[in-house]
Amino acid sequence: MTDLTPEEQCRLTKETFVKRVDYHPVLVSTNDRSLELAREPYLETPLLVVAGEQTAGRGRGANRWWSSEGALTFSLILEPGLLDLAQALWPRVAVVTGLSLCEIFRDLAPEARVGLKWPNDVWLNEKKAAGILVEVPPLKYPVPQRLIVGIGANVNNRWEAAPLELRDRGTSLSDVTGRVFSCGDLLVGLIGKLSENLRLLADSPERLPPRWRQFCALSGRTVAVQQGERLVRGICRGIDDDGGILLESSSERVKLYGGIVVEID
Amino acid sequence: MPYFQTGMICRFQKHPPTTGSKSLIHSRIASVCRDFGHQLKMAKISKLLVANRGEIAIRVFRTAHELGIRTVAIYSHEDRFALHRFKADEAYQLQKAGEPIRAYLDIPNIIEIAKKYEVDAIHPGYGFLSENPEFARACAEAGIIFVGPRVEILEQLGDKTAARTIAKQASVTILQGTDDPVTSLKDASDAAKRLGYPVILKAAKGGGGRGMRVVRQEADLGPSLESAQRESLTAFGSDEVFVEKFIEKARHIEVQLMGDTHGNLVHLYERDCSLQRRHQKVVEIAPSPNLDLSIRNGICEAALKIGNTVRYNNAGTVEFLVDAQTGKYYFIEVNPRIQVEHTVTEEVTGYDIVRCQILIAQGGKLSDPDIDLGSQDQIQTRGFAIQCRVTTEDPANKFLPDYGRITHYRSASGMGIRLDAGTAFSNAVVTPFYDSLLVKVVAKGRLYADAAKRMERCLQEFRVRGVKTNIPFLINLVNHPTFLEGTCTTRFLDEAPELFQFVARKDRATKLLTFIGDVIVNGNPLVKVKPRGISKAPAPVPAFDHTKPVPPGTRNKLQELGPQGFSRWVLEQKRLLITDTTFRDAHQSLLATRLRSYDMLKIAEAYAHLAPELFSLEMWGGATFDTSMRFLRECPWQRLSDMREKIPNILFQMLLRASNAVGYTNYPDNIVQSFVKESAQAGIDVFRIFDALNWVENMQVAMDAVQGTGAICEAVICYTGDILNPARPKYDLKYYVNLAKDLEKRGAHILAIKDMAGLCKPYAAELLVKTLKQEIGIPIHFHTHDMSGIQGGSILRAADQGLDIADAAMAALSGNTSQVNMNSLVEALRSQPRETGLKHQVLNSLSHYWQEVRNYYAPFETGMLAGDADLYIHEMPGGQSTNLYQQAAALGLSHRWQDLCRLYADVNQLFGDIVKVTPTSKSVGDMALFLLANNLTTADVLDPKRELAYPESVVDLLAGRMGQPPGGWPKEVQKRIVRNHPSFTDRPGKSLPPADFKATAETLEKKLKRAPSQKDNLSYLLYQRVFEDFADHTKTYSDVSVLPTCAFLYGPEPGEELSIEIEPGKTLIVKFQTVGDPHPDGRRSVFFELNGQPREVSVLDRTLEPSQALRVKADIRDPLQVASPMPGLVVNIAVQAGDEVVKGQKLLTMEAMKMETTLYAEQDARVAELLVTSGTQVETGDLLIRLETV
């Protein structure tokens, strides 16, 4: 259970761009709750939905997010219009969020290898420590266009408690550092960092790629990306300026925006 | 039911006197009738509540039922599915949901339930409230009989200080120690000095081992006292601690007492509970084996004295420590309740202790016939009983309790076994809230050794899956010599580390079911599209007489003659000898090397019995080593040894890539040497050794290694070019002759011509073999691929010139990229001088088997339907052309296949016309594809204005990492491609540091958690990641090579029954039932019947989200052109061309970085054209849909 005290909720609205906090001790999924809220025409955004405990987080199949006690699960409802985020920039929100998480993780776990696994995972020592899911709620006049940025981060949960087949694939801040973290502080820090980076994305997007490239966990490795029936294999040459992944095979260099990384050498 | 009826009937039916005179029987009847009147005056129990859970509650219910008493269970919210609830006539839930332990300690709530439902007696079981005087008092106040001793006895004996005083009063020796609890470190220190170390600290109010510490020296006293006090406070609410003398070699012996409320008291002899782990009893024995009779009598008498001092009533146990060295015994404490281990006493005395308890609580006398404990003399023990407590604790992990669903539970039974189980059945859930006791197993035997053996048998019979149990530990224990001697002391378990060495339970059934379940839900990753209508009929194995010995074959000849002698024997043969490639090259060429050991082993014995005339079976090496682990998840070494066992008489042959062994790169010499040695030991007789550039120097290490093993060294010349074409002078007849002579000189026993691309035309084969026969003195073995369709002609021409051995494949797996059709070849030579000696019918029956088997592997077919003469242009090896075609198709270049073939030939010339076979052929292919994809020609490579980054394999080739071609590499090309990369001119293996097998073994031991064999080391060194994945797979799913192929590749259909032989004589019968709906965690249950019993496994559904370029940009000024607002993948299209759409209607969904966005129509319109499909990757501004006004 990740408790968020009223004091911490207060800090979030005072110290970050978040206007409102919607805290629930137990929620099925913060993204589901956000999709529900995002239907409201009048909403103070950015709005933060936090779950003390998330019982069935989003993500499908093997990518389903494992949440257990001590995981930090929350979603941010943003209005791209208010943040000057043109639609062509939206795909980069996942990468910018990943970058923000990486930078926070690097500060908190300086000994660990922090990596951004394209497109939406953050790794600590080669294991998944956080996942990001950006969703676009259906547009319905007069509700303004919104974006939902869902984040699940393994903070104080011990990965030993995870389902067996996921155990080797995941880790947490606590697992790698042996410390326990204040979720309130982490949330304030992370949202502060994310708002800064979203500002940059809107104003000077060219300043971000050099920062996310240094975290790219796949660069130089042979990966295979499944796009429906098509399997694209190649050496990863980093995350491009527009957030796509660059793959180089013996014969060509391609950029992919979608699909699933199914193999990493 | 009125009590007297049951009492009378039970008495006579269940315990008819078996001995004694008529008069004795009469006097007993008289006594029953006398007591009858007495019992009528007693408080009869008609409804009994058990204030407990689990096995002890069930134990009490059983006896109560036998006594005709109605039973009542209580249960916590967490226990609402526990078995004890269903074993009672009535069951009521306790309050305090969320407090699973406290619920059972809630005296007012329990009394309330008891009163509400008119319970007249409560049995407290053990633990919980069993020794709580408040509870006994509350029962009394509510007018309910408490089945246990009087309140004051509970009060006196519950306090250890008071208990010791009582023992003193009874003149029973107590272990020297403090009379009062110590309150300070100084008191403790003084006491310890007085008693002499070692001492033991014990919680005054405690039991069960908590708050106990052994202190051996002064320095440890402080910390131990502190922790003992803390533990005692937490566990018992009091930090009072005693100091006692500690006995090093002690036996824990306890005496069962039974007293009535009329002042009568007897004992039921002793139990030996010396086997304890952390002061918790693990195994109990009655009577104590090897206990001196005088000590036994002394202890039992002492127990009675203590009991008599307090006028003990009901069941109780007096515990003693016996110094195993001196035989002195000391009182420890009295447990005023039923004990967990009461069962063993019941088994050896024949008395039902719970029954006695209830009858006594009703007011009965010991002498009542229903109790029948009137005189101590009549109580005897017979035989031995041993109880093991089976718990859900993981002995391999410090006995950590395990929880969860018991997926399968099968208990043991049979003669002399008694089971007292709680919630132990298939699908029961073990919760973390209560102690981990699953079942108490009691084994009885006439002798102690019989009981121990029976216990071992019984434990082995248990199958508990889903949760871990301590059974492996118990098995070790009951097999231990000290246990079998019956001389264990209380510290035995701490001093016998060998008890904690476990043989890992294989649990193959669950692992295999999980694999099959995964294939059913997610499909086998090897099969992209499950083919329809695959026949699952078993392939027909030709009949042969199993009782006859295997006829001798070529292997026997080799063993008889040695390699040189054998080589001469081959030369003497008039017939053309035939090698069958079906087990290796045929399926490597036709089915991507996917043929499984399962299908090979099924036909193996038929080969041994029916086709001993074959020269050899090519069945190992090449790509089989890698693919068997990588794709088939089976061990190549295992395949080799299993095949060897079934075919002892025919030579086994493998393809060895010289210094590349069975890999794709040069390995250090010691790896190659060790690999050869291990392969020969495992059963390889003929090593066909080649170098991909015909570089003889690179073959020497492997050839030398083979010569040291007693196996046959078959050295290869790889055939390329065309000796008949004067325009291709590089690889002329002279070249091959010199090569052959060199190889003969270097010790080859046989020379092989490896025509991997099928280029050796009939007249070339004739000339080559004829010349070689004149120039060398060793047999010649011809290997070719029938891609052109004409290679049968080459073999026949060569045979006419004295060719000794030819490679061919069974008809069903022959032709095209595979070898020549053996069945036809044999027939072509029938009645001719070179007739092969192989039987037509036999070969056809073997081929029919393969025909059926080939059908299972349909997804791996290359799709090539006919022979092709393009090969004379591109000279591509058979296996490569299909691979390269697939690679080109993946890049969308399949329509330019002819261009690619031409480029392949150009690249070959650019590189100086080289031998093309794995791995050099791959480099040539990669380069051709690189040029095609980038619209380049070989001329561009030499263009100094162009700086190109070449594929790694091409750089490796030109840098000499794969060796040197005749005449070396073209200098200019090498310069342009290699640039500043380091290059080799010498043999790469020479400069590679030798592999450190010892260090590898150490690394591997950690990964495998067992000592690796040298074969494991080699697999790991050759294919590190592949081997690791394979090892993980085996750990998770066990050995999947035992599965029938269709089950392995496609999974069974609902209702299909599989018979899986996991080892000789052990067969699992698996019937797939159905797949359940997904659970919220993304898993599905897959339901099976395993050996006729329902069984389910849980499988993660890896259904992946579907996910793919467009160049037309939308005109942003035209509202009828729908543009992509962002880069991404089109994942779903909601409309079709011609559909009318209204403003706001969904058009399509896109995905980028896992973010899905939906596009909506911005006006009413009709869809004129869709420019994308699901899976198209688009950029910002790309035109997706063209609309038109309605």
mmCIF file of N, CA, C and O in Angstrom, chain A residues 60-64 87-88 90-91 94 118-120 133-134 136 138-139 165 226-228 230 243-244 250-252 255-260 265, chain B residues 891 929-930 933-934 951 1025 1080-1083 1100-1102 1104-1105 1107-1108 1125-1129 1151-1157 1160 1177-1180:
data_model
loop_
_atom_site.group_PDB
_atom_site.id
_atom_site.type_symbol
_atom_site.label_atom_id
_atom_site.label_comp_id
_atom_site.label_asym_id
_atom_site.label_seq_id
_atom_site.Cartn_x
_atom_site.Cartn_y
_atom_site.Cartn_z
ATOM 1 N N ARG A 60 -1.332 -5.179 -21.836
ATOM 2 C CA ARG A 60 -1.931 -6.446 -22.200
ATOM 3 C C ARG A 60 -0.937 -7.585 -22.158
ATOM 4 O O ARG A 60 0.263 -7.371 -22.289
ATOM 5 N N GLY A 61 -1.452 -8.790 -22.061
ATOM 6 C CA GLY A 61 -0.648 -9.998 -22.161
ATOM 7 C C GLY A 61 0.551 -9.956 -21.233
ATOM 8 O O GLY A 61 0.432 -9.625 -20.069
ATOM 9 N N ALA A 62 1.692 -10.288 -21.815
ATOM 10 C CA ALA A 62 2.909 -10.380 -21.016
ATOM 11 C C ALA A 62 3.341 -9.013 -20.520
ATOM 12 O O ALA A 62 4.146 -8.901 -19.613
ATOM 13 N N ASN A 63 2.785 -7.957 -21.124
ATOM 14 C CA ASN A 63 3.225 -6.625 -20.747
ATOM 15 C C ASN A 63 2.385 -6.043 -19.614
ATOM 16 O O ASN A 63 2.517 -4.898 -19.255
ATOM 17 N N ARG A 64 1.515 -6.862 -19.118
ATOM 18 C CA ARG A 64 0.678 -6.426 -18.032
ATOM 19 C C ARG A 64 1.552 -5.990 -16.875
ATOM 20 O O ARG A 64 2.525 -6.617 -16.538
ATOM 21 N N GLN A 87 -0.121 17.799 -31.879
ATOM 22 C CA GLN A 87 -0.402 16.356 -31.907
ATOM 23 C C GLN A 87 0.796 15.547 -32.393
ATOM 24 O O GLN A 87 1.028 14.439 -31.921
ATOM 25 N N ALA A 88 1.585 16.112 -33.311
ATOM 26 C CA ALA A 88 2.751 15.388 -33.818
ATOM 27 C C ALA A 88 3.769 15.114 -32.704
ATOM 28 O O ALA A 88 4.627 14.251 -32.834
ATOM 29 N N TRP A 90 2.842 14.260 -29.572
ATOM 30 C CA TRP A 90 2.296 13.353 -28.562
ATOM 31 C C TRP A 90 3.066 12.040 -28.415
ATOM 32 O O TRP A 90 3.277 11.595 -27.299
ATOM 33 N N PRO A 91 3.449 11.413 -29.557
ATOM 34 C CA PRO A 91 4.160 10.143 -29.371
ATOM 35 C C PRO A 91 5.404 10.296 -28.507
ATOM 36 O O PRO A 91 5.856 9.342 -27.893
ATOM 37 N N ALA A 94 5.581 9.675 -24.183
ATOM 38 C CA ALA A 94 6.000 8.457 -23.483
ATOM 39 C C ALA A 94 7.502 8.468 -23.260
ATOM 40 O O ALA A 94 7.992 8.135 -22.175
ATOM 41 N N TRP A 118 13.025 1.413 -25.103
ATOM 42 C CA TRP A 118 12.032 1.941 -26.028
ATOM 43 C C TRP A 118 10.859 0.993 -26.134
ATOM 44 O O TRP A 118 11.078 -0.204 -26.179
ATOM 45 N N PRO A 119 9.613 1.414 -26.179
ATOM 46 C CA PRO A 119 9.281 2.826 -26.075
ATOM 47 C C PRO A 119 8.851 3.257 -24.678
ATOM 48 O O PRO A 119 8.828 4.423 -24.401
ATOM 49 N N ASN A 120 8.517 2.314 -23.825
ATOM 50 C CA ASN A 120 7.802 2.790 -22.639
ATOM 51 C C ASN A 120 8.178 2.095 -21.340
ATOM 52 O O ASN A 120 7.351 1.997 -20.454
ATOM 53 N N LEU A 133 2.250 4.189 -19.824
ATOM 54 C CA LEU A 133 1.250 3.981 -20.866
ATOM 55 C C LEU A 133 0.514 5.288 -21.097
ATOM 56 O O LEU A 133 -0.169 5.787 -20.207
ATOM 57 N N VAL A 134 0.709 5.835 -22.290
ATOM 58 C CA VAL A 134 0.035 7.094 -22.625
ATOM 59 C C VAL A 134 -1.231 6.741 -23.389
ATOM 60 O O VAL A 134 -1.199 5.926 -24.302
ATOM 61 N N VAL A 136 -4.958 8.216 -25.222
ATOM 62 C CA VAL A 136 -5.679 9.381 -25.731
ATOM 63 C C VAL A 136 -7.172 9.113 -25.553
ATOM 64 O O VAL A 136 -7.710 8.209 -26.189
ATOM 65 N N PRO A 138 -11.134 9.272 -26.033
ATOM 66 C CA PRO A 138 -11.888 9.628 -27.244
ATOM 67 C C PRO A 138 -12.352 11.090 -27.190
ATOM 68 O O PRO A 138 -12.742 11.586 -26.134
ATOM 69 N N LEU A 139 -12.286 11.715 -28.316
ATOM 70 C CA LEU A 139 -12.626 13.143 -28.387
ATOM 71 C C LEU A 139 -14.137 13.306 -28.511
ATOM 72 O O LEU A 139 -14.754 12.653 -29.351
ATOM 73 N N GLU A 165 6.932 -16.064 -13.377
ATOM 74 C CA GLU A 165 7.488 -15.832 -14.702
ATOM 75 C C GLU A 165 7.876 -14.371 -14.908
ATOM 76 O O GLU A 165 8.519 -14.032 -15.881
ATOM 77 N N GLN A 226 8.275 -6.705 -33.352
ATOM 78 C CA GLN A 226 7.156 -7.334 -34.036
ATOM 79 C C GLN A 226 6.121 -6.264 -34.338
ATOM 80 O O GLN A 226 5.646 -5.582 -33.447
ATOM 81 N N GLN A 227 5.817 -6.105 -35.627
ATOM 82 C CA GLN A 227 4.746 -5.178 -35.999
ATOM 83 C C GLN A 227 3.692 -6.009 -36.695
ATOM 84 O O GLN A 227 3.783 -6.257 -37.887
ATOM 85 N N GLY A 228 2.734 -6.468 -35.930
ATOM 86 C CA GLY A 228 1.736 -7.353 -36.512
ATOM 87 C C GLY A 228 2.397 -8.614 -37.012
ATOM 88 O O GLY A 228 3.106 -9.272 -36.280
ATOM 89 N N ARG A 230 4.698 -8.652 -39.206
ATOM 90 C CA ARG A 230 6.043 -8.336 -39.681
ATOM 91 C C ARG A 230 7.022 -8.299 -38.526
ATOM 92 O O ARG A 230 6.739 -7.712 -37.489
ATOM 93 N N GLY A 243 11.329 10.337 -31.418
ATOM 94 C CA GLY A 243 10.910 9.283 -30.493
ATOM 95 C C GLY A 243 10.898 7.901 -31.097
ATOM 96 O O GLY A 243 10.759 6.921 -30.366
ATOM 97 N N GLY A 244 11.026 7.754 -32.408
ATOM 98 C CA GLY A 244 11.046 6.434 -33.042
ATOM 99 C C GLY A 244 12.366 5.732 -32.765
ATOM 100 O O GLY A 244 13.365 6.367 -32.430
ATOM 101 N N SER A 250 21.681 -5.370 -42.140
ATOM 102 C CA SER A 250 22.792 -5.371 -43.093
ATOM 103 C C SER A 250 22.449 -4.573 -44.340
ATOM 104 O O SER A 250 23.306 -4.083 -45.038
ATOM 105 N N SER A 251 21.158 -4.436 -44.611
ATOM 106 C CA SER A 251 20.793 -3.817 -45.874
ATOM 107 C C SER A 251 20.091 -2.477 -45.727
ATOM 108 O O SER A 251 20.008 -1.725 -46.678
ATOM 109 N N GLU A 252 19.590 -2.179 -44.568
ATOM 110 C CA GLU A 252 18.838 -0.922 -44.492
ATOM 111 C C GLU A 252 18.808 -0.384 -43.085
ATOM 112 O O GLU A 252 19.180 -1.058 -42.133
ATOM 113 N N LYS A 255 13.236 3.233 -39.258
ATOM 114 C CA LYS A 255 12.778 3.862 -38.022
ATOM 115 C C LYS A 255 11.384 3.324 -37.728
ATOM 116 O O LYS A 255 10.529 3.293 -38.609
ATOM 117 N N LEU A 256 11.179 2.897 -36.512
ATOM 118 C CA LEU A 256 9.880 2.352 -36.162
ATOM 119 C C LEU A 256 9.223 3.186 -35.078
ATOM 120 O O LEU A 256 9.884 3.664 -34.167
ATOM 121 N N TYR A 257 7.920 3.319 -35.217
ATOM 122 C CA TYR A 257 7.176 4.044 -34.192
ATOM 123 C C TYR A 257 6.338 3.130 -33.333
ATOM 124 O O TYR A 257 5.943 3.480 -32.241
ATOM 125 N N GLY A 258 6.026 1.968 -33.882
ATOM 126 C CA GLY A 258 5.143 1.090 -33.126
ATOM 127 C C GLY A 258 5.660 -0.316 -33.133
ATOM 128 O O GLY A 258 6.676 -0.610 -33.763
ATOM 129 N N GLY A 259 4.960 -1.159 -32.435
ATOM 130 C CA GLY A 259 5.326 -2.560 -32.377
ATOM 131 C C GLY A 259 5.904 -2.913 -31.027
ATOM 132 O O GLY A 259 5.998 -2.083 -30.133
ATOM 133 N N ILE A 260 6.255 -4.153 -30.916
ATOM 134 C CA ILE A 260 6.725 -4.658 -29.633
ATOM 135 C C ILE A 260 8.131 -5.205 -29.800
ATOM 136 O O ILE A 260 8.400 -5.961 -30.729
ATOM 137 N N ASP A 265 19.171 -9.119 -28.058
ATOM 138 C CA ASP A 265 20.372 -9.979 -27.946
ATOM 139 C C ASP A 265 21.266 -9.492 -26.826
ATOM 140 O O ASP A 265 21.428 -8.308 -26.630
ATOM 141 N N LEU B 891 12.696 -8.212 -46.539
ATOM 142 C CA LEU B 891 13.001 -6.827 -46.908
ATOM 143 C C LEU B 891 12.139 -6.353 -48.075
ATOM 144 O O LEU B 891 12.344 -5.282 -48.622
ATOM 145 N N LEU B 929 22.926 -9.167 -50.578
ATOM 146 C CA LEU B 929 21.689 -8.550 -50.116
ATOM 147 C C LEU B 929 21.909 -7.066 -49.796
ATOM 148 O O LEU B 929 21.073 -6.218 -50.086
ATOM 149 N N PHE B 930 23.048 -6.772 -49.217
ATOM 150 C CA PHE B 930 23.415 -5.396 -48.885
ATOM 151 C C PHE B 930 23.464 -4.545 -50.156
ATOM 152 O O PHE B 930 22.917 -3.448 -50.209
ATOM 153 N N ALA B 933 19.823 -4.199 -51.643
ATOM 154 C CA ALA B 933 18.952 -3.305 -50.871
ATOM 155 C C ALA B 933 19.361 -1.854 -51.037
ATOM 156 O O ALA B 933 18.536 -0.954 -50.925
ATOM 157 N N ASN B 934 20.629 -1.604 -51.286
ATOM 158 C CA ASN B 934 21.094 -0.236 -51.433
ATOM 159 C C ASN B 934 21.310 0.180 -52.894
ATOM 160 O O ASN B 934 21.914 1.219 -53.164
ATOM 161 N N PRO B 951 28.294 -5.148 -43.953
ATOM 162 C CA PRO B 951 27.852 -6.080 -42.901
ATOM 163 C C PRO B 951 29.057 -6.732 -42.209
ATOM 164 O O PRO B 951 30.094 -6.970 -42.846
ATOM 165 N N ARG B 1025 24.555 -18.247 -25.154
ATOM 166 C CA ARG B 1025 23.193 -17.805 -24.860
ATOM 167 C C ARG B 1025 22.158 -18.875 -25.179
ATOM 168 O O ARG B 1025 21.199 -19.074 -24.444
ATOM 169 N N PRO B 1080 -8.001 -11.860 -14.215
ATOM 170 C CA PRO B 1080 -7.615 -10.436 -14.261
ATOM 171 C C PRO B 1080 -6.103 -10.229 -14.405
ATOM 172 O O PRO B 1080 -5.649 -9.222 -14.912
ATOM 173 N N ASP B 1081 -5.304 -11.211 -13.998
ATOM 174 C CA ASP B 1081 -3.855 -11.027 -14.105
ATOM 175 C C ASP B 1081 -3.322 -11.475 -15.472
ATOM 176 O O ASP B 1081 -2.127 -11.599 -15.662
ATOM 177 N N GLY B 1082 -4.208 -11.726 -16.417
ATOM 178 C CA GLY B 1082 -3.758 -12.060 -17.771
ATOM 179 C C GLY B 1082 -3.414 -13.528 -17.934
ATOM 180 O O GLY B 1082 -2.843 -13.924 -18.935
ATOM 181 N N ARG B 1083 -3.743 -14.332 -16.962
ATOM 182 C CA ARG B 1083 -3.441 -15.755 -17.070
ATOM 183 C C ARG B 1083 -4.717 -16.528 -17.372
ATOM 184 O O ARG B 1083 -5.811 -16.061 -17.079
ATOM 185 N N LEU B 1100 0.288 -17.746 -18.752
ATOM 186 C CA LEU B 1100 0.157 -16.337 -19.112
ATOM 187 C C LEU B 1100 -0.202 -16.237 -20.596
ATOM 188 O O LEU B 1100 0.470 -16.829 -21.433
ATOM 189 N N ASP B 1101 -1.255 -15.514 -20.895
ATOM 190 C CA ASP B 1101 -1.660 -15.347 -22.296
ATOM 191 C C ASP B 1101 -0.853 -14.197 -22.898
ATOM 192 O O ASP B 1101 -1.058 -13.036 -22.565
ATOM 193 N N ARG B 1102 0.075 -14.555 -23.784
ATOM 194 C CA ARG B 1102 0.957 -13.526 -24.348
ATOM 195 C C ARG B 1102 0.397 -12.947 -25.647
ATOM 196 O O ARG B 1102 1.141 -12.592 -26.540
ATOM 197 N N LEU B 1104 -0.261 -10.761 -28.209
ATOM 198 C CA LEU B 1104 0.395 -9.468 -28.385
ATOM 199 C C LEU B 1104 -0.496 -8.537 -29.170
ATOM 200 O O LEU B 1104 -1.293 -8.962 -29.997
ATOM 201 N N GLU B 1105 -0.337 -7.288 -28.831
ATOM 202 C CA GLU B 1105 -1.094 -6.302 -29.589
ATOM 203 C C GLU B 1105 -0.674 -6.375 -31.054
ATOM 204 O O GLU B 1105 0.496 -6.528 -31.351
ATOM 205 N N SER B 1107 0.320 -4.997 -34.483
ATOM 206 C CA SER B 1107 0.960 -3.732 -34.794
ATOM 207 C C SER B 1107 1.136 -3.519 -36.326
ATOM 208 O O SER B 1107 1.130 -4.482 -37.045
ATOM 209 N N GLN B 1108 2.851 -1.245 -38.584
ATOM 210 C CA GLN B 1108 3.769 -1.425 -39.680
ATOM 211 C C GLN B 1108 3.897 -0.157 -40.554
ATOM 212 O O GLN B 1108 4.159 0.873 -39.901
ATOM 213 N N PRO B 1125 -1.809 12.664 -38.116
ATOM 214 C CA PRO B 1125 -1.413 13.790 -37.271
ATOM 215 C C PRO B 1125 -0.081 13.562 -36.580
ATOM 216 O O PRO B 1125 0.463 14.460 -35.955
ATOM 217 N N MET B 1126 0.405 12.355 -36.638
ATOM 218 C CA MET B 1126 1.648 12.044 -35.927
ATOM 219 C C MET B 1126 2.280 10.810 -36.546
ATOM 220 O O MET B 1126 1.642 10.075 -37.286
ATOM 221 N N PRO B 1127 3.551 10.559 -36.251
ATOM 222 C CA PRO B 1127 4.159 9.329 -36.746
ATOM 223 C C PRO B 1127 3.624 8.151 -35.952
ATOM 224 O O PRO B 1127 3.356 8.285 -34.751
ATOM 225 N N GLY B 1128 3.437 7.004 -36.585
ATOM 226 C CA GLY B 1128 2.936 5.843 -35.843
ATOM 227 C C GLY B 1128 2.530 4.709 -36.755
ATOM 228 O O GLY B 1128 2.798 4.706 -37.951
ATOM 229 N N LEU B 1129 1.871 3.763 -36.143
ATOM 230 C CA LEU B 1129 1.415 2.574 -36.856
ATOM 231 C C LEU B 1129 -0.096 2.590 -36.922
ATOM 232 O O LEU B 1129 -0.745 2.870 -35.921
ATOM 233 N N GLU B 1151 -1.184 3.829 -33.483
ATOM 234 C CA GLU B 1151 -0.406 3.582 -32.274
ATOM 235 C C GLU B 1151 1.016 4.086 -32.464
ATOM 236 O O GLU B 1151 1.601 3.922 -33.525
ATOM 237 N N ALA B 1152 1.510 4.750 -31.444
ATOM 238 C CA ALA B 1152 2.921 5.141 -31.444
ATOM 239 C C ALA B 1152 3.400 5.063 -30.013
ATOM 240 O O ALA B 1152 2.721 5.553 -29.108
ATOM 241 N N MET B 1153 4.486 4.455 -29.799
ATOM 242 C CA MET B 1153 5.057 4.291 -28.449
ATOM 243 C C MET B 1153 3.995 3.754 -27.488
ATOM 244 O O MET B 1153 3.839 4.252 -26.398
ATOM 245 N N LYS B 1154 3.226 2.813 -27.980
ATOM 246 C CA LYS B 1154 2.164 2.206 -27.192
ATOM 247 C C LYS B 1154 0.977 3.137 -26.949
ATOM 248 O O LYS B 1154 0.068 2.807 -26.201
ATOM 249 N N MET B 1155 1.008 4.338 -27.509
ATOM 250 C CA MET B 1155 -0.105 5.278 -27.322
ATOM 251 C C MET B 1155 -1.056 5.152 -28.496
ATOM 252 O O MET B 1155 -0.653 5.272 -29.648
ATOM 253 N N GLU B 1156 -2.299 4.877 -28.178
ATOM 254 C CA GLU B 1156 -3.268 4.746 -29.259
ATOM 255 C C GLU B 1156 -4.047 6.037 -29.438
ATOM 256 O O GLU B 1156 -4.468 6.654 -28.465
ATOM 257 N N THR B 1157 -4.237 6.444 -30.681
ATOM 258 C CA THR B 1157 -5.002 7.649 -30.982
ATOM 259 C C THR B 1157 -6.039 7.304 -32.036
ATOM 260 O O THR B 1157 -5.735 6.555 -32.965
ATOM 261 N N TYR B 1160 -11.091 10.849 -36.208
ATOM 262 C CA TYR B 1160 -12.525 10.935 -36.461
ATOM 263 C C TYR B 1160 -12.780 11.753 -37.722
ATOM 264 O O TYR B 1160 -11.982 12.622 -38.082
ATOM 265 N N GLN B 1177 3.038 1.656 -41.324
ATOM 266 C CA GLN B 1177 3.680 2.693 -40.515
ATOM 267 C C GLN B 1177 3.633 4.007 -41.283
ATOM 268 O O GLN B 1177 3.920 4.053 -42.477
ATOM 269 N N VAL B 1178 3.258 5.070 -40.603
ATOM 270 C CA VAL B 1178 3.102 6.362 -41.290
ATOM 271 C C VAL B 1178 3.876 7.463 -40.565
ATOM 272 O O VAL B 1178 4.206 7.320 -39.398
ATOM 273 N N GLU B 1179 4.138 8.529 -41.314
ATOM 274 C CA GLU B 1179 4.798 9.721 -40.762
ATOM 275 C C GLU B 1179 3.761 10.836 -40.639
ATOM 276 O O GLU B 1179 2.695 10.770 -41.254
ATOM 277 N N THR B 1180 4.101 11.856 -39.911
ATOM 278 C CA THR B 1180 3.207 12.998 -39.788
ATOM 279 C C THR B 1180 2.919 13.563 -41.177
ATOM 280 O O THR B 1180 3.844 13.763 -41.966
#
